[in-house]
Amino acid sequence: MIVFDLIGQTPLVLLESFSDERVQIYAKLEQFNPGGSVKDRLGKYLIEKAIKDGRLKKGGTIVEASAGNTGTGIGLAIAANRYKVKCVIFAPKGFAEEKNFSMKALGADVRRTQKSEGMIGAQGEAKTYAKKYNALYMNQFGSEDNPNAYTHTLAQSLTEKLNHIDYFVAGVGSGGTFTGVAQHLKDYQVKNYIVEPEGSVLNGGPSHAHDTEGIGSEKWPSFLNKKLVDGIFTMKDQDAFNNVKLLANKEGFLVGSSSGAALQGALELKKQVQQGVIVTIFPDGSDRYMSKQIFNYKESNDYE
Ligand code: PMP
């Protein structure tokens, strides 16, 4: 086996301290991917698909905007390394620096964009770069390849491991993970729920910055079919960070804030349902957010 083959080999665990006879909560621990997040799956899929379709050749260049989840940048950098293509990532300032260091170490060319311009600004710069230098824009926010990356790997692994699933809940950034998994689980009569932080607009609330990294949308993702969504939970950043601490204390497991948010969605669901099996995705670990005081969270109100 080579390191690249580890992508997708992640465990599914019962969250014992949050489950009882009535409701069981399972989490897929995506930090066990070699790049440390669920986005390794995306990087591998996007680059392999582009090579297969003839859009990308050895020595070519890919470019992407990646922020709350510079996980995407890390995933792309790993796959670009493997297939000998150049990887350029536009990342807004203001997110955890650890991810930028990792992308650079993996060989990516990281360009910082204005925090105030958000992801839309970073996408604009990535598109301009693609035109100017004849690079392939990966377009995770607009391409159906994004959800497809999860349907055949992540989603299938859930139905293979568990005999029965009643509910699925996940955070939405680009919406790829949720859409790809929900698409598959609908065939198994699973009800699918989104969890988002306040400041994300999916539930109709106003758009503003938030502290839960990796999830939250400035607009409804183009490939996310509303029919796949059975409900949306909007939660406070504080709840996500409290859950990160609870997971460390009770389960002995260190996750990022979007996993804390995912747990919050599962706990809201648990309150509402009589019984059943809830599955969620924990996208990454705590280690890449230490510089942002993940275990000592205080609301920043830095909504610039
Ligand atoms: N958690 C983290 C840490 C992420 O970086 C992302 C991606 N932005 C997500 C969750 C959400 O994934 P998706 O983009 O597939 O919605």
PDB file of C-alpha atoms and ligand atoms in Angstrom:
ATOM      1  CA  MET A   1       0.000   0.000   0.000  1.00  0.00           C
ATOM      2  CA  ILE A   2       1.170   3.558  -0.653  1.00  0.00           C
ATOM      3  CA  VAL A   3       0.163   6.654   1.304  1.00  0.00           C
ATOM      4  CA  PHE A   4      -2.135   7.869  -1.475  1.00  0.00           C
ATOM      5  CA  ASP A   5      -4.226   4.681  -1.076  1.00  0.00           C
ATOM      6  CA  LEU A   6      -5.039   5.680   2.501  1.00  0.00           C
ATOM      7  CA  ILE A   7      -7.415   8.315   1.171  1.00  0.00           C
ATOM      8  CA  GLY A   8     -10.914   7.274   2.209  1.00  0.00           C
ATOM      9  CA  GLN A   9      -9.827   4.557   4.666  1.00  0.00           C
ATOM     10  CA  THR A  10     -11.467   6.213   7.662  1.00  0.00           C
ATOM     11  CA  PRO A  11     -13.283   4.676  10.636  1.00  0.00           C
ATOM     12  CA  LEU A  12     -16.969   4.971  11.539  1.00  0.00           C
ATOM     13  CA  VAL A  13     -17.476   5.037  15.321  1.00  0.00           C
ATOM     14  CA  LEU A  14     -20.359   5.062  17.781  1.00  0.00           C
ATOM     15  CA  LEU A  15     -20.288   8.197  19.934  1.00  0.00           C
ATOM     16  CA  GLU A  16     -20.930   6.289  23.127  1.00  0.00           C
ATOM     17  CA  SER A  17     -21.396   9.180  25.502  1.00  0.00           C
ATOM     18  CA  PHE A  18     -23.947  10.873  23.244  1.00  0.00           C
ATOM     19  CA  SER A  19     -25.946   7.711  22.449  1.00  0.00           C
ATOM     20  CA  ASP A  20     -28.466   5.646  24.439  1.00  0.00           C
ATOM     21  CA  GLU A  21     -30.911   2.774  23.800  1.00  0.00           C
ATOM     22  CA  ARG A  22     -33.269   5.186  22.072  1.00  0.00           C
ATOM     23  CA  VAL A  23     -30.881   6.998  19.682  1.00  0.00           C
ATOM     24  CA  GLN A  24     -27.405   6.045  18.489  1.00  0.00           C
ATOM     25  CA  ILE A  25     -25.088   8.643  16.948  1.00  0.00           C
ATOM     26  CA  TYR A  26     -22.299   7.471  14.653  1.00  0.00           C
ATOM     27  CA  ALA A  27     -19.522   9.663  13.248  1.00  0.00           C
ATOM     28  CA  LYS A  28     -17.194   9.086  10.323  1.00  0.00           C
ATOM     29  CA  LEU A  29     -13.764  10.277  11.434  1.00  0.00           C
ATOM     30  CA  GLU A  30     -12.351  11.964   8.356  1.00  0.00           C
ATOM     31  CA  GLN A  31      -9.251  13.310  10.068  1.00  0.00           C
ATOM     32  CA  PHE A  32      -7.725   9.874   9.482  1.00  0.00           C
ATOM     33  CA  ASN A  33      -7.198  10.712   5.821  1.00  0.00           C
ATOM     34  CA  PRO A  34      -3.499  11.354   5.097  1.00  0.00           C
ATOM     35  CA  GLY A  35      -4.049  15.103   4.640  1.00  0.00           C
ATOM     36  CA  GLY A  36      -6.176  15.196   7.794  1.00  0.00           C
ATOM     37  CA  SER A  37      -9.608  15.960   6.344  1.00  0.00           C
ATOM     38  CA  VAL A  38     -12.562  14.765   4.294  1.00  0.00           C
ATOM     39  CA  LYS A  39     -11.248  16.943   1.462  1.00  0.00           C
ATOM     40  CA  ASP A  40      -8.530  14.478   0.533  1.00  0.00           C
ATOM     41  CA  ARG A  41     -11.344  12.573  -1.165  1.00  0.00           C
ATOM     42  CA  LEU A  42     -12.241  15.644  -3.216  1.00  0.00           C
ATOM     43  CA  GLY A  43      -8.684  16.458  -4.261  1.00  0.00           C
ATOM     44  CA  LYS A  44      -8.108  12.894  -5.442  1.00  0.00           C
ATOM     45  CA  TYR A  45     -11.417  12.683  -7.287  1.00  0.00           C
ATOM     46  CA  LEU A  46     -11.198  16.090  -9.027  1.00  0.00           C
ATOM     47  CA  ILE A  47      -7.668  15.561 -10.289  1.00  0.00           C
ATOM     48  CA  GLU A  48      -8.168  11.942 -11.361  1.00  0.00           C
ATOM     49  CA  LYS A  49     -11.390  12.891 -13.177  1.00  0.00           C
ATOM     50  CA  ALA A  50      -9.716  15.799 -14.967  1.00  0.00           C
ATOM     51  CA  ILE A  51      -6.880  13.512 -16.094  1.00  0.00           C
ATOM     52  CA  LYS A  52      -9.351  10.829 -17.215  1.00  0.00           C
ATOM     53  CA  ASP A  53     -11.407  13.385 -19.205  1.00  0.00           C
ATOM     54  CA  GLY A  54      -8.240  14.717 -20.850  1.00  0.00           C
ATOM     55  CA  ARG A  55      -8.621  18.198 -19.301  1.00  0.00           C
ATOM     56  CA  LEU A  56      -5.385  17.861 -17.322  1.00  0.00           C
ATOM     57  CA  LYS A  57      -1.999  16.496 -18.346  1.00  0.00           C
ATOM     58  CA  LYS A  58       1.248  15.827 -16.486  1.00  0.00           C
ATOM     59  CA  GLY A  59       3.043  19.160 -16.054  1.00  0.00           C
ATOM     60  CA  GLY A  60      -0.254  21.091 -16.203  1.00  0.00           C
ATOM     61  CA  THR A  61      -1.568  23.483 -13.536  1.00  0.00           C
ATOM     62  CA  ILE A  62      -4.707  23.388 -11.431  1.00  0.00           C
ATOM     63  CA  VAL A  63      -6.047  26.382  -9.522  1.00  0.00           C
ATOM     64  CA  GLU A  64      -8.707  26.649  -6.808  1.00  0.00           C
ATOM     65  CA  ALA A  65     -10.083  28.966  -4.137  1.00  0.00           C
ATOM     66  CA  SER A  66     -10.054  27.330  -0.731  1.00  0.00           C
ATOM     67  CA  ALA A  67     -10.692  28.836   2.658  1.00  0.00           C
ATOM     68  CA  GLY A  68     -12.610  27.636   5.667  1.00  0.00           C
ATOM     69  CA  ASN A  69     -11.514  24.433   4.348  1.00  0.00           C
ATOM     70  CA  THR A  70      -8.112  24.919   3.136  1.00  0.00           C
ATOM     71  CA  GLY A  71      -8.633  21.209   3.599  1.00  0.00           C
ATOM     72  CA  THR A  72      -9.610  21.332  -0.061  1.00  0.00           C
ATOM     73  CA  GLY A  73      -6.293  22.986  -0.799  1.00  0.00           C
ATOM     74  CA  ILE A  74      -4.469  20.285   1.154  1.00  0.00           C
ATOM     75  CA  GLY A  75      -6.397  17.508  -0.623  1.00  0.00           C
ATOM     76  CA  LEU A  76      -5.648  19.049  -4.003  1.00  0.00           C
ATOM     77  CA  ALA A  77      -1.988  19.564  -3.106  1.00  0.00           C
ATOM     78  CA  ILE A  78      -1.629  15.870  -2.194  1.00  0.00           C
ATOM     79  CA  ALA A  79      -3.208  14.663  -5.423  1.00  0.00           C
ATOM     80  CA  ALA A  80      -1.341  17.251  -7.520  1.00  0.00           C
ATOM     81  CA  ASN A  81       1.893  16.006  -6.010  1.00  0.00           C
ATOM     82  CA  ARG A  82       1.044  12.430  -6.887  1.00  0.00           C
ATOM     83  CA  TYR A  83       0.115  13.238 -10.507  1.00  0.00           C
ATOM     84  CA  LYS A  84       2.937  15.764 -11.053  1.00  0.00           C
ATOM     85  CA  VAL A  85       0.783  18.792 -11.696  1.00  0.00           C
ATOM     86  CA  LYS A  86       1.268  22.292 -10.317  1.00  0.00           C
ATOM     87  CA  CYS A  87      -1.238  23.415  -7.657  1.00  0.00           C
ATOM     88  CA  VAL A  88      -2.123  27.078  -7.032  1.00  0.00           C
ATOM     89  CA  ILE A  89      -4.495  27.941  -4.171  1.00  0.00           C
ATOM     90  CA  PHE A  90      -6.115  31.316  -3.496  1.00  0.00           C
ATOM     91  CA  ALA A  91      -7.009  31.517   0.217  1.00  0.00           C
ATOM     92  CA  PRO A  92      -8.582  34.497   2.015  1.00  0.00           C
ATOM     93  CA  LYS A  93      -6.639  35.818   4.999  1.00  0.00           C
ATOM     94  CA  GLY A  94      -8.139  35.247   8.449  1.00  0.00           C
ATOM     95  CA  PHE A  95      -8.378  31.465   8.510  1.00  0.00           C
ATOM     96  CA  ALA A  96      -6.141  29.213  10.583  1.00  0.00           C
ATOM     97  CA  GLU A  97      -2.541  29.544   9.398  1.00  0.00           C
ATOM     98  CA  GLU A  98      -1.755  25.864  10.049  1.00  0.00           C
ATOM     99  CA  LYS A  99      -3.542  24.887   6.862  1.00  0.00           C
ATOM    100  CA  ASN A 100      -1.498  27.323   4.782  1.00  0.00           C
ATOM    101  CA  PHE A 101       1.726  25.887   6.145  1.00  0.00           C
ATOM    102  CA  SER A 102       0.519  22.391   5.268  1.00  0.00           C
ATOM    103  CA  MET A 103      -0.443  23.342   1.717  1.00  0.00           C
ATOM    104  CA  LYS A 104       2.950  24.927   1.163  1.00  0.00           C
ATOM    105  CA  ALA A 105       4.774  21.904   2.601  1.00  0.00           C
ATOM    106  CA  LEU A 106       2.863  19.700   0.173  1.00  0.00           C
ATOM    107  CA  GLY A 107       4.122  21.809  -2.702  1.00  0.00           C
ATOM    108  CA  ALA A 108       1.212  24.167  -3.376  1.00  0.00           C
ATOM    109  CA  ASP A 109       1.684  27.785  -4.385  1.00  0.00           C
ATOM    110  CA  VAL A 110      -0.557  29.634  -1.876  1.00  0.00           C
ATOM    111  CA  ARG A 111      -1.757  33.173  -2.640  1.00  0.00           C
ATOM    112  CA  ARG A 112      -3.551  35.160   0.065  1.00  0.00           C
ATOM    113  CA  THR A 113      -6.601  37.270  -0.779  1.00  0.00           C
ATOM    114  CA  GLN A 114      -8.457  39.982   1.183  1.00  0.00           C
ATOM    115  CA  LYS A 115     -10.446  38.697   4.155  1.00  0.00           C
ATOM    116  CA  SER A 116     -13.170  41.286   3.462  1.00  0.00           C
ATOM    117  CA  GLU A 117     -13.711  39.842  -0.050  1.00  0.00           C
ATOM    118  CA  GLY A 118     -14.402  36.379   1.418  1.00  0.00           C
ATOM    119  CA  MET A 119     -14.583  33.267  -0.695  1.00  0.00           C
ATOM    120  CA  ILE A 120     -16.219  35.069  -3.589  1.00  0.00           C
ATOM    121  CA  GLY A 121     -13.145  37.308  -3.885  1.00  0.00           C
ATOM    122  CA  ALA A 122     -10.812  34.298  -3.748  1.00  0.00           C
ATOM    123  CA  GLN A 123     -12.846  32.543  -6.450  1.00  0.00           C
ATOM    124  CA  GLY A 124     -12.656  35.620  -8.676  1.00  0.00           C
ATOM    125  CA  GLU A 125      -8.875  35.687  -8.371  1.00  0.00           C
ATOM    126  CA  ALA A 126      -8.599  31.946  -9.037  1.00  0.00           C
ATOM    127  CA  LYS A 127     -10.687  32.307 -12.219  1.00  0.00           C
ATOM    128  CA  THR A 128      -8.583  35.229 -13.423  1.00  0.00           C
ATOM    129  CA  TYR A 129      -5.414  33.216 -12.803  1.00  0.00           C
ATOM    130  CA  ALA A 130      -6.842  30.235 -14.721  1.00  0.00           C
ATOM    131  CA  LYS A 131      -7.533  32.411 -17.784  1.00  0.00           C
ATOM    132  CA  LYS A 132      -4.207  34.201 -17.676  1.00  0.00           C
ATOM    133  CA  TYR A 133      -2.008  31.126 -17.213  1.00  0.00           C
ATOM    134  CA  ASN A 134      -4.114  28.495 -18.964  1.00  0.00           C
ATOM    135  CA  ALA A 135      -4.627  26.608 -15.696  1.00  0.00           C
ATOM    136  CA  LEU A 136      -7.548  24.291 -14.945  1.00  0.00           C
ATOM    137  CA  TYR A 137      -9.994  25.900 -12.489  1.00  0.00           C
ATOM    138  CA  MET A 138     -11.305  23.166 -10.197  1.00  0.00           C
ATOM    139  CA  ASN A 139     -14.521  25.048  -9.349  1.00  0.00           C
ATOM    140  CA  GLN A 140     -15.533  23.111  -6.240  1.00  0.00           C
ATOM    141  CA  PHE A 141     -18.410  25.529  -5.682  1.00  0.00           C
ATOM    142  CA  GLY A 142     -19.985  24.985  -9.090  1.00  0.00           C
ATOM    143  CA  SER A 143     -18.990  21.552 -10.335  1.00  0.00           C
ATOM    144  CA  GLU A 144     -21.099  18.408  -9.960  1.00  0.00           C
ATOM    145  CA  ASP A 145     -17.795  16.577  -9.591  1.00  0.00           C
ATOM    146  CA  ASN A 146     -17.672  17.916  -6.029  1.00  0.00           C
ATOM    147  CA  PRO A 147     -20.688  15.952  -4.684  1.00  0.00           C
ATOM    148  CA  ASN A 148     -19.857  13.007  -6.936  1.00  0.00           C
ATOM    149  CA  ALA A 149     -16.511  12.701  -5.155  1.00  0.00           C
ATOM    150  CA  TYR A 150     -18.385  11.612  -2.027  1.00  0.00           C
ATOM    151  CA  THR A 151     -21.228   9.535  -3.440  1.00  0.00           C
ATOM    152  CA  HIS A 152     -19.135   6.549  -4.445  1.00  0.00           C
ATOM    153  CA  THR A 153     -16.680   6.569  -1.582  1.00  0.00           C
ATOM    154  CA  LEU A 154     -17.925   8.167   1.621  1.00  0.00           C
ATOM    155  CA  ALA A 155     -21.645   7.562   1.157  1.00  0.00           C
ATOM    156  CA  GLN A 156     -21.273   3.943   0.107  1.00  0.00           C
ATOM    157  CA  SER A 157     -18.992   3.191   3.022  1.00  0.00           C
ATOM    158  CA  LEU A 158     -21.774   4.310   5.408  1.00  0.00           C
ATOM    159  CA  THR A 159     -24.405   1.974   3.969  1.00  0.00           C
ATOM    160  CA  GLU A 160     -21.858  -0.846   3.807  1.00  0.00           C
ATOM    161  CA  LYS A 161     -20.972  -0.499   7.488  1.00  0.00           C
ATOM    162  CA  LEU A 162     -24.422   0.073   9.014  1.00  0.00           C
ATOM    163  CA  ASN A 163     -27.415  -2.179   8.392  1.00  0.00           C
ATOM    164  CA  HIS A 164     -29.803   0.647   8.945  1.00  0.00           C
ATOM    165  CA  ILE A 165     -29.567   4.467   9.007  1.00  0.00           C
ATOM    166  CA  ASP A 166     -32.520   6.734   9.843  1.00  0.00           C
ATOM    167  CA  TYR A 167     -30.964  10.202   9.782  1.00  0.00           C
ATOM    168  CA  PHE A 168     -27.930  11.876   8.262  1.00  0.00           C
ATOM    169  CA  VAL A 169     -26.711  15.290   9.381  1.00  0.00           C
ATOM    170  CA  ALA A 170     -23.736  17.264   8.056  1.00  0.00           C
ATOM    171  CA  GLY A 171     -22.357  20.772   7.805  1.00  0.00           C
ATOM    172  CA  VAL A 172     -22.358  22.588   4.487  1.00  0.00           C
ATOM    173  CA  GLY A 173     -19.503  24.679   3.112  1.00  0.00           C
ATOM    174  CA  SER A 174     -19.440  24.118  -0.619  1.00  0.00           C
ATOM    175  CA  GLY A 175     -22.226  21.576  -0.005  1.00  0.00           C
ATOM    176  CA  GLY A 176     -20.317  18.771  -1.718  1.00  0.00           C
ATOM    177  CA  THR A 177     -20.126  16.391   1.239  1.00  0.00           C
ATOM    178  CA  PHE A 178     -23.778  16.796   2.201  1.00  0.00           C
ATOM    179  CA  THR A 179     -25.080  16.563  -1.374  1.00  0.00           C
ATOM    180  CA  GLY A 180     -22.941  13.586  -2.372  1.00  0.00           C
ATOM    181  CA  VAL A 181     -23.853  11.583   0.719  1.00  0.00           C
ATOM    182  CA  ALA A 182     -27.531  12.610   0.851  1.00  0.00           C
ATOM    183  CA  GLN A 183     -27.961  11.692  -2.830  1.00  0.00           C
ATOM    184  CA  HIS A 184     -26.968   8.116  -2.024  1.00  0.00           C
ATOM    185  CA  LEU A 185     -28.787   7.868   1.304  1.00  0.00           C
ATOM    186  CA  LYS A 186     -32.120   9.021  -0.181  1.00  0.00           C
ATOM    187  CA  ASP A 187     -32.255   5.636  -1.936  1.00  0.00           C
ATOM    188  CA  TYR A 188     -32.179   4.074   1.543  1.00  0.00           C
ATOM    189  CA  GLN A 189     -35.085   6.252   2.806  1.00  0.00           C
ATOM    190  CA  VAL A 190     -32.732   8.187   5.098  1.00  0.00           C
ATOM    191  CA  LYS A 191     -33.792  11.705   6.175  1.00  0.00           C
ATOM    192  CA  ASN A 192     -31.047  14.283   5.545  1.00  0.00           C
ATOM    193  CA  TYR A 193     -30.362  17.375   7.647  1.00  0.00           C
ATOM    194  CA  ILE A 194     -27.980  20.307   7.243  1.00  0.00           C
ATOM    195  CA  VAL A 195     -26.303  22.111  10.108  1.00  0.00           C
ATOM    196  CA  GLU A 196     -24.978  25.637   9.622  1.00  0.00           C
ATOM    197  CA  PRO A 197     -23.627  28.415  11.849  1.00  0.00           C
ATOM    198  CA  GLU A 198     -25.470  31.710  12.335  1.00  0.00           C
ATOM    199  CA  GLY A 199     -24.221  33.946   9.522  1.00  0.00           C
ATOM    200  CA  SER A 200     -24.771  31.261   6.891  1.00  0.00           C
ATOM    201  CA  VAL A 201     -27.820  31.908   4.700  1.00  0.00           C
ATOM    202  CA  LEU A 202     -29.301  28.471   3.978  1.00  0.00           C
ATOM    203  CA  ASN A 203     -32.068  28.867   6.557  1.00  0.00           C
ATOM    204  CA  GLY A 204     -32.816  32.384   5.293  1.00  0.00           C
ATOM    205  CA  GLY A 205     -30.844  34.264   7.957  1.00  0.00           C
ATOM    206  CA  PRO A 206     -28.563  37.265   7.237  1.00  0.00           C
ATOM    207  CA  SER A 207     -25.042  36.624   5.936  1.00  0.00           C
ATOM    208  CA  HIS A 208     -22.169  37.523   8.235  1.00  0.00           C
ATOM    209  CA  ALA A 209     -18.837  36.079   9.284  1.00  0.00           C
ATOM    210  CA  HIS A 210     -18.747  33.308  11.873  1.00  0.00           C
ATOM    211  CA  ASP A 211     -16.100  31.409  13.771  1.00  0.00           C
ATOM    212  CA  THR A 212     -16.946  27.788  12.951  1.00  0.00           C
ATOM    213  CA  GLU A 213     -14.387  27.053  10.244  1.00  0.00           C
ATOM    214  CA  GLY A 214     -15.186  25.203   7.059  1.00  0.00           C
ATOM    215  CA  ILE A 215     -18.955  25.433   7.003  1.00  0.00           C
ATOM    216  CA  GLY A 216     -21.460  28.191   6.307  1.00  0.00           C
ATOM    217  CA  SER A 217     -22.555  29.456   2.903  1.00  0.00           C
ATOM    218  CA  GLU A 218     -22.942  32.894   1.407  1.00  0.00           C
ATOM    219  CA  LYS A 219     -25.446  31.476  -1.105  1.00  0.00           C
ATOM    220  CA  TRP A 220     -27.331  28.253  -1.792  1.00  0.00           C
ATOM    221  CA  PRO A 221     -24.886  25.815  -3.494  1.00  0.00           C
ATOM    222  CA  SER A 222     -25.817  25.409  -7.169  1.00  0.00           C
ATOM    223  CA  PHE A 223     -25.686  21.608  -7.101  1.00  0.00           C
ATOM    224  CA  LEU A 224     -27.642  21.186  -3.857  1.00  0.00           C
ATOM    225  CA  ASN A 225     -31.145  20.014  -4.742  1.00  0.00           C
ATOM    226  CA  LYS A 226     -33.620  21.292  -2.121  1.00  0.00           C
ATOM    227  CA  LYS A 227     -35.519  18.019  -2.362  1.00  0.00           C
ATOM    228  CA  LEU A 228     -32.577  16.293  -0.683  1.00  0.00           C
ATOM    229  CA  VAL A 229     -32.947  18.443   2.437  1.00  0.00           C
ATOM    230  CA  ASP A 230     -35.384  17.381   5.167  1.00  0.00           C
ATOM    231  CA  GLY A 231     -34.377  20.144   7.562  1.00  0.00           C
ATOM    232  CA  ILE A 232     -31.749  22.759   8.452  1.00  0.00           C
ATOM    233  CA  PHE A 233     -30.386  23.503  11.928  1.00  0.00           C
ATOM    234  CA  THR A 234     -28.804  26.906  12.490  1.00  0.00           C
ATOM    235  CA  MET A 235     -26.536  26.871  15.519  1.00  0.00           C
ATOM    236  CA  LYS A 236     -24.358  29.250  17.480  1.00  0.00           C
ATOM    237  CA  ASP A 237     -20.575  29.132  17.091  1.00  0.00           C
ATOM    238  CA  GLN A 238     -20.397  28.709  20.851  1.00  0.00           C
ATOM    239  CA  ASP A 239     -22.307  25.397  20.653  1.00  0.00           C
ATOM    240  CA  ALA A 240     -19.858  24.016  18.082  1.00  0.00           C
ATOM    241  CA  PHE A 241     -16.851  24.949  20.239  1.00  0.00           C
ATOM    242  CA  ASN A 242     -18.485  23.579  23.417  1.00  0.00           C
ATOM    243  CA  ASN A 243     -18.998  20.280  21.602  1.00  0.00           C
ATOM    244  CA  VAL A 244     -15.340  20.221  20.538  1.00  0.00           C
ATOM    245  CA  LYS A 245     -14.437  20.321  24.242  1.00  0.00           C
ATOM    246  CA  LEU A 246     -17.078  17.739  25.155  1.00  0.00           C
ATOM    247  CA  LEU A 247     -15.769  15.359  22.498  1.00  0.00           C
ATOM    248  CA  ALA A 248     -12.278  15.735  23.879  1.00  0.00           C
ATOM    249  CA  ASN A 249     -13.437  15.171  27.480  1.00  0.00           C
ATOM    250  CA  LYS A 250     -16.013  12.460  26.970  1.00  0.00           C
ATOM    251  CA  GLU A 251     -14.829  10.574  23.898  1.00  0.00           C
ATOM    252  CA  GLY A 252     -11.108  11.305  24.084  1.00  0.00           C
ATOM    253  CA  PHE A 253     -11.167  12.598  20.550  1.00  0.00           C
ATOM    254  CA  LEU A 254      -9.871  15.896  19.106  1.00  0.00           C
ATOM    255  CA  VAL A 255     -11.934  17.450  16.317  1.00  0.00           C
ATOM    256  CA  GLY A 256     -12.274  20.765  14.472  1.00  0.00           C
ATOM    257  CA  SER A 257     -15.178  23.156  15.026  1.00  0.00           C
ATOM    258  CA  SER A 258     -17.183  21.928  12.016  1.00  0.00           C
ATOM    259  CA  SER A 259     -17.268  18.510  13.730  1.00  0.00           C
ATOM    260  CA  GLY A 260     -18.554  20.235  16.864  1.00  0.00           C
ATOM    261  CA  ALA A 261     -21.242  21.752  14.648  1.00  0.00           C
ATOM    262  CA  ALA A 262     -22.063  18.356  13.139  1.00  0.00           C
ATOM    263  CA  LEU A 263     -22.512  16.958  16.648  1.00  0.00           C
ATOM    264  CA  GLN A 264     -24.769  19.891  17.511  1.00  0.00           C
ATOM    265  CA  GLY A 265     -26.967  18.980  14.522  1.00  0.00           C
ATOM    266  CA  ALA A 266     -27.074  15.349  15.675  1.00  0.00           C
ATOM    267  CA  LEU A 267     -28.007  16.395  19.237  1.00  0.00           C
ATOM    268  CA  GLU A 268     -30.794  18.694  17.976  1.00  0.00           C
ATOM    269  CA  LEU A 269     -32.108  15.797  15.937  1.00  0.00           C
ATOM    270  CA  LYS A 270     -31.861  13.479  18.925  1.00  0.00           C
ATOM    271  CA  LYS A 271     -34.133  15.836  20.869  1.00  0.00           C
ATOM    272  CA  GLN A 272     -36.721  15.729  18.095  1.00  0.00           C
ATOM    273  CA  VAL A 273     -36.925  12.030  17.278  1.00  0.00           C
ATOM    274  CA  GLN A 274     -38.235   9.077  19.275  1.00  0.00           C
ATOM    275  CA  GLN A 275     -35.558   6.634  18.247  1.00  0.00           C
ATOM    276  CA  GLY A 276     -33.177   5.712  15.468  1.00  0.00           C
ATOM    277  CA  VAL A 277     -29.675   5.769  14.075  1.00  0.00           C
ATOM    278  CA  ILE A 278     -28.086   9.142  13.260  1.00  0.00           C
ATOM    279  CA  VAL A 279     -24.927   9.333  11.162  1.00  0.00           C
ATOM    280  CA  THR A 280     -22.702  12.362  10.786  1.00  0.00           C
ATOM    281  CA  ILE A 281     -19.333  13.314   9.344  1.00  0.00           C
ATOM    282  CA  PHE A 282     -16.485  14.766  11.399  1.00  0.00           C
ATOM    283  CA  PRO A 283     -14.502  16.563   8.661  1.00  0.00           C
ATOM    284  CA  ASP A 284     -11.193  17.214  10.443  1.00  0.00           C
ATOM    285  CA  GLY A 285      -9.227  17.403  13.701  1.00  0.00           C
ATOM    286  CA  SER A 286      -8.356  20.091  16.287  1.00  0.00           C
ATOM    287  CA  ASP A 287      -4.635  20.199  15.565  1.00  0.00           C
ATOM    288  CA  ARG A 288      -4.900  22.667  12.700  1.00  0.00           C
ATOM    289  CA  TYR A 289      -6.817  25.210  14.818  1.00  0.00           C
ATOM    290  CA  MET A 290      -4.535  25.476  17.843  1.00  0.00           C
ATOM    291  CA  SER A 291      -3.351  28.949  16.817  1.00  0.00           C
ATOM    292  CA  LYS A 292      -6.995  30.017  16.918  1.00  0.00           C
ATOM    293  CA  GLN A 293      -7.489  28.840  20.510  1.00  0.00           C
ATOM    294  CA  ILE A 294      -9.967  26.127  19.602  1.00  0.00           C
ATOM    295  CA  PHE A 295     -10.116  24.895  23.215  1.00  0.00           C
ATOM    296  CA  ASN A 296     -10.445  28.383  24.632  1.00  0.00           C
ATOM    297  CA  TYR A 297     -13.083  29.860  22.374  1.00  0.00           C
ATOM    298  CA  LYS A 298     -14.494  33.291  23.013  1.00  0.00           C
ATOM    299  CA  GLU A 299     -16.851  34.857  20.535  1.00  0.00           C
ATOM    300  CA  SER A 300     -14.773  37.242  18.441  1.00  0.00           C
ATOM    301  CA  ASN A 301     -17.489  39.540  17.091  1.00  0.00           C
ATOM    302  CA  ASP A 302     -14.911  40.204  14.416  1.00  0.00           C
ATOM    303  CA  TYR A 303     -17.491  40.358  11.680  1.00  0.00           C
ATOM    304  CA  GLU A 304     -15.457  42.524   9.324  1.00  0.00           C
TER     305      GLU A 304
HETATM  306  N1  PMP B   1     -15.651  21.045   7.636  1.00  0.00           N
HETATM  307  C1  PMP B   1     -14.504  21.582   7.261  1.00  0.00           C
HETATM  308  C2  PMP B   1     -13.371  21.724   8.239  1.00  0.00           C
HETATM  309  C3  PMP B   1     -14.377  22.013   5.962  1.00  0.00           C
HETATM  310  O1  PMP B   1     -13.240  22.595   5.618  1.00  0.00           O
HETATM  311  C4  PMP B   1     -15.446  21.886   5.038  1.00  0.00           C
HETATM  312  C5  PMP B   1     -15.307  22.351   3.632  1.00  0.00           C
HETATM  313  N2  PMP B   1     -15.349  23.750   3.508  1.00  0.00           N
HETATM  314  C6  PMP B   1     -16.620  21.342   5.466  1.00  0.00           C
HETATM  315  C7  PMP B   1     -16.689  20.913   6.780  1.00  0.00           C
HETATM  316  C8  PMP B   1     -17.819  21.270   4.559  1.00  0.00           C
HETATM  317  O2  PMP B   1     -17.624  20.497   3.431  1.00  0.00           O
HETATM  318  P1  PMP B   1     -18.306  20.836   2.039  1.00  0.00           P
HETATM  319  O3  PMP B   1     -17.488  21.892   1.362  1.00  0.00           O
HETATM  320  O4  PMP B   1     -18.239  19.536   1.316  1.00  0.00           O
HETATM  321  O5  PMP B   1     -19.685  21.306   2.295  1.00  0.00           O
END
